Coordinates of C-alpha atoms (C1' of nucleotides) in Angstrom, one line a residue:
Chain Y
M1337 CA 44.0 -148.7 259.6
D1338 CA 42.8 -152.0 257.9
M1339 CA 45.1 -153.8 255.6
H1340 CA 42.2 -154.6 253.7
E1341 CA 38.6 -155.3 253.7
V1342 CA 37.0 -158.4 255.0
P1343 CA 34.8 -159.7 252.4
R1344 CA 31.6 -158.6 253.6
A1345 CA 31.6 -162.0 256.4
E1346 CA 29.7 -159.3 259.0
P1347 CA 32.4 -159.2 261.0
P1348 CA 32.2 -158.0 264.7
H1349 CA 34.4 -155.5 264.2
P1350 CA 33.0 -151.4 265.0
A1351 CA 32.2 -149.9 262.1
Q1352 CA 34.6 -147.3 260.6
D1353 CA 32.1 -144.6 260.9
V1354 CA 32.2 -143.4 264.9
F1355 CA 28.4 -142.1 264.5
E1356 CA 27.4 -145.8 263.3
H1357 CA 28.9 -147.2 266.2
V1358 CA 26.2 -149.3 268.5
G1359 CA 27.6 -147.3 271.7
Y1360 CA 27.1 -144.3 269.9
R1361 CA 23.6 -144.8 268.6
L1362 CA 22.7 -146.0 272.0
K1363 CA 23.7 -142.8 273.7
Q1364 CA 22.1 -140.6 271.6
A1365 CA 18.7 -142.5 272.0
H1366 CA 19.2 -142.3 275.5
A1367 CA 19.9 -138.7 275.1
A1368 CA 16.7 -138.1 273.4
L1369 CA 14.8 -140.1 275.6
R1370 CA 16.0 -138.3 278.9
G1371 CA 15.6 -134.8 277.2
A1372 CA 12.1 -135.5 276.3
M1373 CA 11.4 -137.1 279.9
D1374 CA 12.6 -134.3 281.3
A1375 CA 10.7 -131.8 279.5
V1376 CA 7.6 -133.7 280.3
L1377 CA 8.2 -134.6 284.1
R1378 CA 9.0 -131.0 284.8
E1379 CA 5.5 -129.8 284.3
H1380 CA 4.6 -132.6 287.4
A1381 CA 7.9 -131.5 289.7
L1382 CA 9.6 -134.5 289.3
T1383 CA 13.3 -135.5 288.4
V1384 CA 13.6 -138.5 285.9
P1385 CA 14.9 -140.5 288.9
Q1386 CA 12.3 -139.5 291.3
Y1387 CA 9.8 -140.8 288.3
S1388 CA 11.8 -144.0 288.0
C1389 CA 11.7 -144.6 291.6
L1390 CA 7.7 -143.8 292.0
E1391 CA 7.7 -146.1 288.9
V1392 CA 9.5 -148.7 290.1
L1393 CA 8.1 -148.8 293.4
A1394 CA 4.5 -149.1 291.8
A1395 CA 5.5 -152.4 290.3
R1396 CA 7.7 -153.6 292.9
P1397 CA 5.9 -152.6 296.4
G1398 CA 8.2 -153.3 299.2
L1399 CA 11.6 -152.7 297.6
S1400 CA 14.2 -151.2 299.9
N1401 CA 16.8 -148.5 299.0
A1402 CA 19.5 -150.9 297.9
E1403 CA 17.0 -152.7 295.5
L1404 CA 15.4 -149.4 294.1
A1405 CA 19.0 -148.1 293.5
R1406 CA 20.2 -151.3 291.4
A1407 CA 16.0 -151.0 289.6
T1408 CA 17.0 -147.7 288.5
F1409 CA 20.8 -147.7 287.8
V1410 CA 22.2 -145.5 290.5
T1411 CA 23.9 -145.8 293.6
R1412 CA 22.9 -146.6 296.9
Q1413 CA 23.5 -142.8 298.1
S1414 CA 21.7 -141.3 295.0
M1415 CA 19.0 -143.3 295.3
N1416 CA 18.9 -142.6 299.4
V1417 CA 18.5 -138.6 298.6
V1418 CA 15.6 -139.4 296.3
L1419 CA 14.0 -141.4 298.7
R1420 CA 14.3 -138.6 301.4
G1421 CA 13.3 -136.1 299.0
L1422 CA 10.1 -138.3 298.2
Q1423 CA 9.4 -139.2 301.5
S1424 CA 9.5 -135.6 302.9
A1425 CA 7.1 -134.7 299.9
G1426 CA 4.7 -137.4 301.0
L1427 CA 4.8 -139.7 298.5
L1428 CA 6.1 -142.9 300.0
S1429 CA 6.6 -144.0 303.6
R1430 CA 9.3 -146.1 305.1
P1431 CA 9.1 -147.6 308.7
D1432 CA 11.4 -146.1 311.0
T1433 CA 12.1 -149.4 312.2
V1434 CA 12.0 -153.0 311.1
A1435 CA 11.4 -156.5 312.7
T1436 CA 14.8 -158.1 311.2
G1437 CA 17.5 -157.1 309.2
R1438 CA 18.4 -153.5 307.8
A1439 CA 16.5 -153.0 304.7
R1440 CA 13.4 -150.7 305.1
P1441 CA 10.5 -151.8 302.6
T1442 CA 9.0 -148.7 300.8
T1443 CA 5.6 -148.4 299.8
L1444 CA 3.6 -145.6 297.7
T1445 CA 1.2 -143.5 299.4
D1446 CA -1.9 -142.6 297.9
E1447 CA -0.4 -139.2 297.3
G1448 CA 2.3 -141.1 295.4
R1449 CA 0.1 -143.3 293.3
R1450 CA -1.9 -140.1 292.2
R1451 CA 1.1 -138.1 291.7
L1452 CA 2.7 -141.2 289.8
R1453 CA -0.7 -141.7 287.6
A1454 CA -0.6 -138.2 286.6
A1455 CA 3.1 -138.3 285.4
Q1456 CA 2.4 -141.7 283.9
R1457 CA 0.0 -140.0 281.3
D1458 CA 2.6 -138.0 279.9
V1459 CA 5.2 -140.3 280.2
Y1460 CA 3.8 -143.0 278.6
A1461 CA 3.0 -140.4 275.6
V1462 CA 6.8 -140.6 275.3
E1463 CA 7.0 -144.2 275.3
A1464 CA 4.4 -144.2 272.6
R1465 CA 6.1 -141.8 270.5
M1466 CA 9.2 -144.2 270.6
V1467 CA 7.0 -147.4 270.1
S1468 CA 5.0 -145.9 266.9
A1469 CA 7.9 -145.0 265.1
L1470 CA 9.1 -148.9 264.9
P1471 CA 7.7 -150.8 262.1
A1472 CA 5.2 -153.6 263.0
G1473 CA 7.1 -156.4 264.9
R1474 CA 10.0 -154.7 265.5
L1475 CA 9.6 -153.5 269.0
E1476 CA 10.1 -157.2 270.4
A1477 CA 13.1 -157.2 268.4
L1478 CA 14.8 -154.3 269.7
L1479 CA 14.1 -155.1 273.2
T1480 CA 15.3 -158.7 272.8
D1481 CA 18.8 -157.1 271.0
L1482 CA 18.7 -154.4 273.8
G1483 CA 18.8 -157.4 276.4
R1484 CA 21.6 -159.1 274.4
V1485 CA 23.6 -156.0 274.6
T1486 CA 22.9 -155.6 278.1
R1487 CA 24.2 -158.9 279.0
A1488 CA 26.8 -158.9 276.9
L1489 CA 28.4 -156.1 278.5
H1490 CA 27.3 -157.4 282.0
D1491 CA 29.5 -160.4 281.4
D1492 CA 32.7 -159.0 282.0
H1493 CA 31.6 -156.6 284.4
P1494 CA 29.5 -158.7 286.6
D1495 CA 28.9 -156.1 289.1
H1496 CA 24.8 -155.5 289.9
A1497 CA 24.0 -157.8 286.7
G1498 CA 20.7 -159.7 286.6
A1499 CA 18.8 -156.6 288.2
L1500 CA 14.9 -156.7 287.6
G1501 CA 14.0 -156.9 283.9
E1502 CA 16.1 -159.0 282.7
P1503 CA 14.3 -162.0 280.5
G1504 CA 15.3 -165.5 281.7
T1505 CA 16.2 -166.6 278.0
Chain L
M753 CA 6.4 -167.2 272.7
D754 CA 3.3 -167.6 271.5
M755 CA 3.1 -170.1 268.4
H756 CA -0.6 -168.9 267.3
E757 CA 0.4 -164.9 267.0
V758 CA -2.5 -163.3 265.0
P759 CA -1.1 -160.5 263.2
R760 CA -2.7 -158.2 265.8
A761 CA -2.5 -154.3 264.9
E762 CA 0.4 -154.0 267.3
P763 CA -1.2 -151.4 269.4
P764 CA 1.4 -148.7 270.1
H765 CA 0.9 -148.9 273.8
P766 CA 3.4 -149.5 276.4
A767 CA 3.7 -152.7 277.9
Q768 CA 2.0 -153.4 281.3
D769 CA 5.2 -154.4 282.9
V770 CA 7.5 -151.2 283.5
F771 CA 10.5 -153.3 283.1
E772 CA 9.6 -154.1 279.6
H773 CA 9.2 -150.8 278.4
V774 CA 11.8 -149.8 275.4
G775 CA 12.7 -146.5 277.8
Y776 CA 13.6 -148.9 280.6
R777 CA 15.7 -150.8 278.3
L778 CA 17.1 -148.1 276.6
K779 CA 18.2 -146.8 280.2
Q780 CA 19.5 -150.4 281.3
A781 CA 21.7 -151.0 278.1
H782 CA 23.0 -147.2 278.3
A783 CA 24.1 -148.1 282.2
A784 CA 25.8 -150.8 281.2
L785 CA 27.3 -149.3 278.3
R786 CA 28.3 -146.6 280.4
G787 CA 30.1 -148.8 283.3
A788 CA 31.6 -150.9 280.7
M789 CA 33.6 -147.7 279.4
D790 CA 33.8 -146.1 282.9
A791 CA 36.0 -149.4 283.8
V792 CA 37.9 -149.6 280.8
L793 CA 38.8 -145.9 280.5
R794 CA 39.9 -145.4 284.0
E795 CA 43.0 -147.1 282.8
H796 CA 43.6 -144.4 280.3
A797 CA 42.9 -141.9 282.7
L798 CA 40.1 -140.5 280.8
T799 CA 36.5 -139.8 281.4
V800 CA 33.7 -141.0 279.3
P801 CA 32.9 -137.3 278.1
Q802 CA 36.8 -136.8 277.4
Y803 CA 36.9 -139.9 275.3
S804 CA 33.8 -139.2 273.4
C805 CA 35.3 -135.6 272.6
L806 CA 38.5 -137.1 271.2
E807 CA 36.5 -139.8 269.2
V808 CA 34.2 -137.2 267.7
L809 CA 37.3 -134.7 267.1
A810 CA 39.1 -137.6 265.3
A811 CA 36.3 -137.7 262.7
R812 CA 35.5 -134.2 262.3
P813 CA 38.3 -132.4 263.0
G814 CA 37.7 -128.5 263.3
L815 CA 34.6 -128.8 265.4
S816 CA 33.5 -126.0 267.5
N817 CA 32.9 -126.0 271.6
A818 CA 29.2 -126.0 270.6
E819 CA 29.1 -128.5 267.9
L820 CA 31.2 -130.7 269.7
A821 CA 28.7 -130.6 272.7
R822 CA 25.7 -131.2 270.5
A823 CA 27.6 -134.3 269.1
T824 CA 28.4 -135.8 272.5
F825 CA 24.9 -135.1 273.6
V826 CA 26.0 -132.7 276.9
T827 CA 25.9 -128.7 277.3
R828 CA 28.1 -126.0 276.1
Q829 CA 29.2 -125.3 279.2
S830 CA 29.9 -129.2 280.4
M831 CA 31.7 -129.4 277.1
N832 CA 33.6 -126.2 277.9
V833 CA 35.1 -127.6 280.9
V834 CA 36.2 -130.9 279.1
L835 CA 37.9 -128.8 276.5
R836 CA 39.9 -126.9 279.0
G837 CA 40.6 -130.2 281.0
L838 CA 41.9 -131.6 277.5
Q839 CA 43.7 -128.7 276.1
S840 CA 45.5 -128.0 279.5
A841 CA 46.6 -132.0 279.4
G842 CA 47.7 -131.2 275.6
L843 CA 45.8 -133.6 273.9
L844 CA 43.9 -131.0 271.6
S845 CA 44.7 -127.1 270.6
R846 CA 42.5 -124.2 269.6
P847 CA 43.4 -120.9 268.3
D848 CA 43.4 -118.1 270.9
T849 CA 41.9 -115.7 268.4
V850 CA 39.9 -116.8 265.2
A851 CA 39.6 -114.5 261.8
T852 CA 35.9 -114.7 261.8
G853 CA 33.1 -115.4 264.1
R854 CA 33.4 -116.4 267.7
A855 CA 33.8 -120.2 267.3
R856 CA 37.0 -121.6 267.6
P857 CA 37.9 -124.8 265.7
T858 CA 39.5 -127.4 267.7
T859 CA 42.2 -130.2 266.8
L860 CA 43.6 -133.0 268.2
T861 CA 47.3 -132.6 268.9
D862 CA 49.8 -135.5 268.0
E863 CA 49.4 -136.9 271.7
G864 CA 45.9 -136.7 271.5
R865 CA 45.8 -138.8 268.7
R866 CA 48.4 -141.4 270.7
R867 CA 46.3 -141.2 273.5
L868 CA 42.7 -141.7 271.5
R869 CA 44.4 -144.4 269.9
A870 CA 45.3 -146.6 273.1
A871 CA 42.0 -145.8 274.7
Q872 CA 40.3 -147.1 271.2
R873 CA 41.9 -150.5 271.4
D874 CA 40.3 -151.0 274.8
V875 CA 36.8 -149.1 274.0
Y876 CA 36.2 -150.9 270.4
A877 CA 36.6 -154.5 272.6
V878 CA 33.5 -153.3 274.5
E879 CA 31.8 -152.3 271.1
A880 CA 32.9 -155.6 269.5
R881 CA 31.4 -157.3 272.7
M882 CA 28.2 -155.9 272.1
V883 CA 28.0 -156.4 268.6
S884 CA 29.0 -160.2 268.7
A885 CA 26.1 -160.9 271.2
L886 CA 23.7 -160.0 268.4
P887 CA 22.5 -162.5 265.9
A888 CA 23.7 -162.2 262.2
G889 CA 21.9 -159.3 260.4
R890 CA 20.6 -157.9 263.6
L891 CA 23.2 -155.1 264.0
E892 CA 21.9 -153.0 261.3
A893 CA 18.1 -153.7 262.3
L894 CA 19.1 -152.3 265.6
L895 CA 21.0 -149.3 264.3
T896 CA 18.0 -148.3 262.3
D897 CA 15.8 -148.5 264.9
L898 CA 17.6 -146.5 267.7
G899 CA 18.0 -143.9 264.9
R900 CA 13.9 -144.4 264.3
V901 CA 13.3 -144.1 268.3
T902 CA 15.6 -141.2 268.6
R903 CA 14.2 -139.2 265.5
A904 CA 10.8 -139.8 267.0
L905 CA 11.6 -138.1 270.1
H906 CA 13.4 -135.3 268.4
D907 CA 9.8 -134.5 266.3
D908 CA 8.3 -133.7 269.4
H909 CA 11.5 -131.8 271.2
P910 CA 13.5 -130.2 268.4
D911 CA 16.0 -128.8 270.3
H912 CA 19.7 -129.9 268.6
A913 CA 17.9 -132.4 266.6
G914 CA 19.7 -134.0 263.6
A915 CA 23.1 -133.3 265.0
L916 CA 25.8 -135.8 263.5
G917 CA 25.2 -139.3 262.9
E918 CA 22.1 -138.9 261.7
P919 CA 21.5 -141.2 259.0
G920 CA 19.8 -139.1 255.8
T921 CA 16.9 -141.9 255.6
Chain E
dA685 C1' 22.3 -98.5 257.6
dG686 C1' 19.8 -99.9 261.7
dT687 C1' 17.5 -103.6 263.7
dT688 C1' 16.0 -108.1 265.3
dC689 C1' 17.3 -112.5 265.5
dA690 C1' 20.4 -116.7 266.4
dA691 C1' 24.6 -118.6 267.6
dT692 C1' 28.6 -118.9 270.2
dG693 C1' 31.6 -118.5 274.4
dT694 C1' 31.7 -118.1 279.2
dC695 C1' 30.8 -117.2 283.9
dA696 C1' 28.2 -117.9 288.5
dG697 C1' 25.3 -120.7 291.0
dA698 C1' 22.7 -124.9 292.2
dA699 C1' 21.6 -129.4 291.9
dC700 C1' 22.9 -134.0 290.8
dC701 C1' 25.5 -138.0 291.2
dT702 C1' 29.8 -140.5 292.4
dT703 C1' 33.9 -142.4 295.1
dG704 C1' 35.1 -143.4 299.7
dA705 C1' 34.1 -144.8 304.2
dC706 C1' 32.2 -146.4 308.3
dA707 C1' 28.6 -148.9 311.3
dT708 C1' 25.0 -152.4 311.8
dA709 C1' 23.0 -156.8 310.3
dT710 C1' 22.5 -161.4 308.3
dT711 C1' 24.4 -165.3 306.9
dC712 C1' 28.0 -169.1 305.9
dG713 C1' 31.5 -172.1 306.9
dA714 C1' 35.5 -173.4 310.1
Chain O
dT743 C1' 30.4 -170.6 318.6
dC744 C1' 33.1 -167.4 316.5
dG745 C1' 34.8 -165.2 313.0
dA746 C1' 34.9 -163.8 307.7
dA747 C1' 32.0 -162.6 304.0
dT748 C1' 27.9 -160.1 302.3
dA749 C1' 24.5 -156.6 302.3
dT750 C1' 22.4 -152.5 303.8
dG751 C1' 22.1 -147.6 305.4
dT752 C1' 24.1 -143.7 306.3
dC753 C1' 27.5 -139.9 306.1
dA754 C1' 31.1 -136.9 304.2
dA755 C1' 33.9 -134.7 300.2
dG756 C1' 34.8 -134.3 295.8
dG757 C1' 33.8 -133.9 290.9
dT758 C1' 30.5 -133.5 287.1
dT759 C1' 26.7 -131.7 284.9
dC760 C1' 23.1 -128.7 284.2
dT761 C1' 20.2 -124.0 284.8
dG762 C1' 20.4 -119.5 284.3
dA763 C1' 22.5 -115.3 282.7
dC764 C1' 25.4 -112.3 280.0
dA765 C1' 28.3 -110.1 276.0
dT766 C1' 30.0 -111.2 271.6
dT767 C1' 29.6 -111.9 266.9
dG768 C1' 27.5 -113.0 262.2
dA769 C1' 23.4 -113.2 259.7
dA770 C1' 18.3 -111.9 258.2
dC771 C1' 15.2 -108.6 257.2
dT772 C1' 13.0 -104.0 256.8

DNA sequence: AGTTCAATGTCAGAACCTTGACATATTCGA
DNA sequence: TCGAATATGTCAAGGTTCTGACATTGAACT
């Protein structure tokens, strides 16, 4: 263990108690969010990856399979099966052939937009529950710090860093 | 951002941009952490659930299968296969029979403690990278806010809430 | 006691996601 | 121009996790 305590110099060491590590708390919060979203989306016959796909697609129409995969933090292969399912359900459409390149731009159908809107009502209630649990002004700090943590992790693992939603500064 | 920020009522609505939602940022940070830990633990021949199990077990010796599952945010069934693997690898031990009840208390073996210590060196470097990315004093705020978010989500989904690592206040 | 209830451990099946690989298409540089 | 590097879509195989179900055990209640 430690030779002796560092005199409260705010050391960048992990806390002694595992349950107060940033990683543990992050995992805990994510698990809670996942569970809440699973429960809510079940009534809409949508999985979390499916919903995430629709949500991102509504914000950035025309994204390709690989781009959607990066934006939702899954592999291209996983997103491929998600897209097949959503396409066969009539919630989105992709051109069978494309003028140039291999990437096929994906767009929501009217039915897809309808289903997304219905699900958003419940999912946004979950989001609102998280936001309202934070003291005034702390939301922005939380978002900023989560961004810092993400960037710090990507710095040493520059796989698909700097995807969507990464603030410039 | 804006210099003249009026002390508005800070509405608990989700942001317009999906990529600035708390849920999205949480998922993003978790994915980055998961990737970093995966990469680091691969050299120790451990998966993230396996490492989590060892870590929790070191902090709370004698936990049962179900308790470990709750502490690491997986189902009993998943933890069961993790425990089987770790047991057959000789990293932990469980009594075949128990005096009372059904729960079998799990404890690390010496080899388990050794492997955990080796892996911790690398995992704690990841944790330190996250912590050092935060401005001074913001670590505690981040932990607190993540706790608030978790509690808020559990309030409406009181499945296995109040597990380990939940601060009393 | 006897019964209901909750919690635990486990089995079986399905669903999910990942790693690895390959073919195709664009871009870039020698 | 041609080849290397990069990016995309897709297939195949494996591992992981979850949902659903059941038996067992202890606790709570009547």
